[in-house]
Amino acid sequence: MHVKSLGYTVYDASGWGWKSHKVANPTWDDVWHAIHRLNRFEYPFLSLWATEDERKHTYDDGGLFEIMGGNGAYWLAGTFDGFFQRRLNNPEQGEAEVAVWTSDQGFTDAERHICRDIEAVIRAARYYCDHGGFDPTLKWESSV
């Protein structure tokens, strides 16, 4: 599998206390469960890294696929192949802000960058895990 490390953060009930976790050499089952566990608050995001070396877990080294959200609203982005956080792009969905992380600092983005279909999220993650690239069945931002 292309992914060598799965990272995720868990927030406490206050939404301010948190703990980061890493799973070295995750299985597809680990990734699948981590995606299904996302809920915007306690489990707001996960990171799929192409290296197990934590010194390279930076945006500069690339090899990162991120999923944020849960409960029917997911934000996906890839930092690899010359892109920095290349997001989904569906302009027809509009510009209304959607909160995909509601604890701590939180995060919102325009509806055009949100995926409402968990099966599409699973496909995108599986494609990255298997091929280290962007799922060609989804629309992604085109500029580097």
PDB file of C-alpha atoms in Angstrom:
ATOM      1  CA  MET A   1       0.000   0.000   0.000  1.00  0.00           C
ATOM      2  CA  HIS A   2       1.241   3.497  -0.881  1.00  0.00           C
ATOM      3  CA  VAL A   3       0.197   4.894   2.530  1.00  0.00           C
ATOM      4  CA  LYS A   4       2.768   4.246   5.254  1.00  0.00           C
ATOM      5  CA  SER A   5       1.207   6.234   8.102  1.00  0.00           C
ATOM      6  CA  LEU A   6      -2.316   7.120   9.182  1.00  0.00           C
ATOM      7  CA  GLY A   7      -2.608  10.088  11.515  1.00  0.00           C
ATOM      8  CA  TYR A   8      -5.714  11.258  13.316  1.00  0.00           C
ATOM      9  CA  THR A   9      -6.602  13.539  16.216  1.00  0.00           C
ATOM     10  CA  VAL A  10      -9.171  12.925  18.936  1.00  0.00           C
ATOM     11  CA  TYR A  11     -10.768  15.841  20.828  1.00  0.00           C
ATOM     12  CA  ASP A  12     -12.315  15.636  24.287  1.00  0.00           C
ATOM     13  CA  ALA A  13     -15.876  16.709  25.085  1.00  0.00           C
ATOM     14  CA  SER A  14     -14.795  20.340  25.603  1.00  0.00           C
ATOM     15  CA  GLY A  15     -13.535  20.512  22.019  1.00  0.00           C
ATOM     16  CA  TRP A  16     -10.207  22.001  23.158  1.00  0.00           C
ATOM     17  CA  GLY A  17      -8.219  19.130  24.624  1.00  0.00           C
ATOM     18  CA  TRP A  18      -6.821  16.779  21.987  1.00  0.00           C
ATOM     19  CA  LYS A  19      -4.432  13.911  21.381  1.00  0.00           C
ATOM     20  CA  SER A  20      -2.800  12.916  18.098  1.00  0.00           C
ATOM     21  CA  HIS A  21      -2.405   9.283  17.076  1.00  0.00           C
ATOM     22  CA  LYS A  22      -0.339   7.591  14.357  1.00  0.00           C
ATOM     23  CA  VAL A  23      -0.760   4.123  12.895  1.00  0.00           C
ATOM     24  CA  ALA A  24       2.353   2.888  11.102  1.00  0.00           C
ATOM     25  CA  ASN A  25       1.766   0.811   7.966  1.00  0.00           C
ATOM     26  CA  PRO A  26      -2.024   0.912   8.270  1.00  0.00           C
ATOM     27  CA  THR A  27      -4.164  -1.675   6.562  1.00  0.00           C
ATOM     28  CA  TRP A  28      -7.016  -0.673   4.273  1.00  0.00           C
ATOM     29  CA  ASP A  29      -9.340  -1.718   7.115  1.00  0.00           C
ATOM     30  CA  ASP A  30      -7.607   0.816   9.435  1.00  0.00           C
ATOM     31  CA  VAL A  31      -8.132   3.586   6.871  1.00  0.00           C
ATOM     32  CA  TRP A  32     -11.745   2.601   6.153  1.00  0.00           C
ATOM     33  CA  HIS A  33     -12.634   2.625   9.861  1.00  0.00           C
ATOM     34  CA  ALA A  34     -10.849   5.956  10.426  1.00  0.00           C
ATOM     35  CA  ILE A  35     -12.910   7.539   7.633  1.00  0.00           C
ATOM     36  CA  HIS A  36     -16.186   6.141   8.969  1.00  0.00           C
ATOM     37  CA  ARG A  37     -15.305   7.371  12.474  1.00  0.00           C
ATOM     38  CA  LEU A  38     -14.995  11.013  11.355  1.00  0.00           C
ATOM     39  CA  ASN A  39     -17.691  13.171  12.955  1.00  0.00           C
ATOM     40  CA  ARG A  40     -16.473  16.807  12.625  1.00  0.00           C
ATOM     41  CA  PHE A  41     -15.992  17.273  16.399  1.00  0.00           C
ATOM     42  CA  GLU A  42     -14.351  14.423  18.348  1.00  0.00           C
ATOM     43  CA  TYR A  43     -12.738  12.921  15.213  1.00  0.00           C
ATOM     44  CA  PRO A  44     -12.559  15.850  12.773  1.00  0.00           C
ATOM     45  CA  PHE A  45      -9.742  14.860  10.408  1.00  0.00           C
ATOM     46  CA  LEU A  46      -7.198  12.287   9.337  1.00  0.00           C
ATOM     47  CA  SER A  47      -3.969  12.306   7.362  1.00  0.00           C
ATOM     48  CA  LEU A  48      -2.653   9.615   5.037  1.00  0.00           C
ATOM     49  CA  TRP A  49       1.126   9.925   4.642  1.00  0.00           C
ATOM     50  CA  ALA A  50       3.259   8.270   1.973  1.00  0.00           C
ATOM     51  CA  THR A  51       6.121   7.858   4.462  1.00  0.00           C
ATOM     52  CA  GLU A  52       6.407   6.457   7.949  1.00  0.00           C
ATOM     53  CA  ASP A  53       9.240   8.914   8.716  1.00  0.00           C
ATOM     54  CA  GLU A  54       7.599  11.548  10.956  1.00  0.00           C
ATOM     55  CA  ARG A  55      10.368  14.042  10.091  1.00  0.00           C
ATOM     56  CA  LYS A  56       8.848  14.097   6.590  1.00  0.00           C
ATOM     57  CA  HIS A  57       5.278  14.602   7.793  1.00  0.00           C
ATOM     58  CA  THR A  58       5.287  18.169   6.500  1.00  0.00           C
ATOM     59  CA  TYR A  59       3.597  19.944   3.645  1.00  0.00           C
ATOM     60  CA  ASP A  60       7.014  20.591   2.108  1.00  0.00           C
ATOM     61  CA  ASP A  61       7.741  16.928   1.483  1.00  0.00           C
ATOM     62  CA  GLY A  62       4.318  16.147   0.041  1.00  0.00           C
ATOM     63  CA  GLY A  63       2.921  12.670  -0.014  1.00  0.00           C
ATOM     64  CA  LEU A  64      -0.148  13.627   2.023  1.00  0.00           C
ATOM     65  CA  PHE A  65      -3.861  13.028   1.506  1.00  0.00           C
ATOM     66  CA  GLU A  66      -6.211  14.686   4.016  1.00  0.00           C
ATOM     67  CA  ILE A  67      -9.834  14.024   4.862  1.00  0.00           C
ATOM     68  CA  MET A  68     -11.754  16.310   7.197  1.00  0.00           C
ATOM     69  CA  GLY A  69     -15.383  16.318   8.276  1.00  0.00           C
ATOM     70  CA  GLY A  70     -17.896  13.564   8.800  1.00  0.00           C
ATOM     71  CA  ASN A  71     -21.655  13.129   9.052  1.00  0.00           C
ATOM     72  CA  GLY A  72     -22.311  13.820   5.385  1.00  0.00           C
ATOM     73  CA  ALA A  73     -19.809  16.627   4.708  1.00  0.00           C
ATOM     74  CA  TYR A  74     -16.206  15.796   3.800  1.00  0.00           C
ATOM     75  CA  TRP A  75     -13.276  17.944   2.670  1.00  0.00           C
ATOM     76  CA  LEU A  76     -10.541  16.134   0.744  1.00  0.00           C
ATOM     77  CA  ALA A  77      -7.156  17.506  -0.264  1.00  0.00           C
ATOM     78  CA  GLY A  78      -3.903  16.135  -1.619  1.00  0.00           C
ATOM     79  CA  THR A  79      -0.411  17.549  -1.294  1.00  0.00           C
ATOM     80  CA  PHE A  80       1.633  15.650  -3.869  1.00  0.00           C
ATOM     81  CA  ASP A  81       2.417  15.719  -7.606  1.00  0.00           C
ATOM     82  CA  GLY A  82       3.306  19.430  -7.310  1.00  0.00           C
ATOM     83  CA  PHE A  83       0.017  20.369  -5.623  1.00  0.00           C
ATOM     84  CA  PHE A  84      -0.543  21.923  -2.196  1.00  0.00           C
ATOM     85  CA  GLN A  85      -3.873  20.894  -0.695  1.00  0.00           C
ATOM     86  CA  ARG A  86      -5.517  20.283  -4.076  1.00  0.00           C
ATOM     87  CA  ARG A  87      -9.221  20.079  -3.243  1.00  0.00           C
ATOM     88  CA  LEU A  88     -12.317  18.715  -4.859  1.00  0.00           C
ATOM     89  CA  ASN A  89     -13.902  21.290  -7.130  1.00  0.00           C
ATOM     90  CA  ASN A  90     -17.581  21.218  -8.026  1.00  0.00           C
ATOM     91  CA  PRO A  91     -18.466  24.863  -8.855  1.00  0.00           C
ATOM     92  CA  GLU A  92     -22.135  24.009  -9.379  1.00  0.00           C
ATOM     93  CA  GLN A  93     -22.422  23.333  -5.634  1.00  0.00           C
ATOM     94  CA  GLY A  94     -21.859  27.006  -4.817  1.00  0.00           C
ATOM     95  CA  GLU A  95     -19.948  29.108  -2.331  1.00  0.00           C
ATOM     96  CA  ALA A  96     -21.932  28.681   0.891  1.00  0.00           C
ATOM     97  CA  GLU A  97     -19.557  27.948   3.773  1.00  0.00           C
ATOM     98  CA  VAL A  98     -19.721  24.458   5.293  1.00  0.00           C
ATOM     99  CA  ALA A  99     -18.197  23.659   8.687  1.00  0.00           C
ATOM    100  CA  VAL A 100     -16.304  20.370   8.450  1.00  0.00           C
ATOM    101  CA  TRP A 101     -14.378  20.725  11.739  1.00  0.00           C
ATOM    102  CA  THR A 102     -16.361  22.125  14.659  1.00  0.00           C
ATOM    103  CA  SER A 103     -14.063  21.633  17.681  1.00  0.00           C
ATOM    104  CA  ASP A 104     -11.011  23.741  18.610  1.00  0.00           C
ATOM    105  CA  GLN A 105     -10.094  26.183  15.827  1.00  0.00           C
ATOM    106  CA  GLY A 106     -12.474  24.546  13.370  1.00  0.00           C
ATOM    107  CA  PHE A 107     -12.463  24.764   9.604  1.00  0.00           C
ATOM    108  CA  THR A 108     -14.949  25.729   6.894  1.00  0.00           C
ATOM    109  CA  ASP A 109     -14.761  25.804   3.125  1.00  0.00           C
ATOM    110  CA  ALA A 110     -17.088  26.562   0.243  1.00  0.00           C
ATOM    111  CA  GLU A 111     -19.685  23.933  -0.624  1.00  0.00           C
ATOM    112  CA  ARG A 112     -17.941  23.539  -4.017  1.00  0.00           C
ATOM    113  CA  HIS A 113     -15.065  21.816  -2.159  1.00  0.00           C
ATOM    114  CA  ILE A 114     -17.255  19.518  -0.061  1.00  0.00           C
ATOM    115  CA  CYS A 115     -18.174  15.918  -0.828  1.00  0.00           C
ATOM    116  CA  ARG A 116     -21.535  14.733   0.515  1.00  0.00           C
ATOM    117  CA  ASP A 117     -21.078  11.108  -0.611  1.00  0.00           C
ATOM    118  CA  ILE A 118     -19.076   8.919   1.790  1.00  0.00           C
ATOM    119  CA  GLU A 119     -18.699   6.267  -0.922  1.00  0.00           C
ATOM    120  CA  ALA A 120     -16.881   8.825  -3.107  1.00  0.00           C
ATOM    121  CA  VAL A 121     -14.667   9.693  -0.123  1.00  0.00           C
ATOM    122  CA  ILE A 122     -13.874   6.000   0.345  1.00  0.00           C
ATOM    123  CA  ARG A 123     -13.064   5.645  -3.381  1.00  0.00           C
ATOM    124  CA  ALA A 124     -10.751   8.693  -3.285  1.00  0.00           C
ATOM    125  CA  ALA A 125      -8.935   7.362  -0.217  1.00  0.00           C
ATOM    126  CA  ARG A 126      -8.667   3.881  -1.715  1.00  0.00           C
ATOM    127  CA  TYR A 127      -7.255   5.305  -4.934  1.00  0.00           C
ATOM    128  CA  TYR A 128      -4.624   7.258  -2.994  1.00  0.00           C
ATOM    129  CA  CYS A 129      -3.783   4.201  -0.882  1.00  0.00           C
ATOM    130  CA  ASP A 130      -3.390   2.014  -3.971  1.00  0.00           C
ATOM    131  CA  HIS A 131      -1.877   4.455  -6.491  1.00  0.00           C
ATOM    132  CA  GLY A 132      -0.626   7.521  -4.624  1.00  0.00           C
ATOM    133  CA  GLY A 133      -2.702   9.821  -6.808  1.00  0.00           C
ATOM    134  CA  PHE A 134      -5.969  11.687  -7.222  1.00  0.00           C
ATOM    135  CA  ASP A 135      -9.019   9.571  -8.031  1.00  0.00           C
ATOM    136  CA  PRO A 136      -9.740  10.416 -11.677  1.00  0.00           C
ATOM    137  CA  THR A 137     -13.481   9.808 -11.233  1.00  0.00           C
ATOM    138  CA  LEU A 138     -13.756  12.975  -9.093  1.00  0.00           C
ATOM    139  CA  LYS A 139     -13.350  16.638 -10.078  1.00  0.00           C
ATOM    140  CA  TRP A 140     -10.229  18.245  -8.572  1.00  0.00           C
ATOM    141  CA  GLU A 141      -8.831  21.787  -8.762  1.00  0.00           C
ATOM    142  CA  SER A 142      -6.730  22.089 -11.892  1.00  0.00           C
ATOM    143  CA  SER A 143      -4.022  24.625 -11.019  1.00  0.00           C
ATOM    144  CA  VAL A 144      -0.752  23.810  -9.291  1.00  0.00           C
TER     145      VAL A 144
END
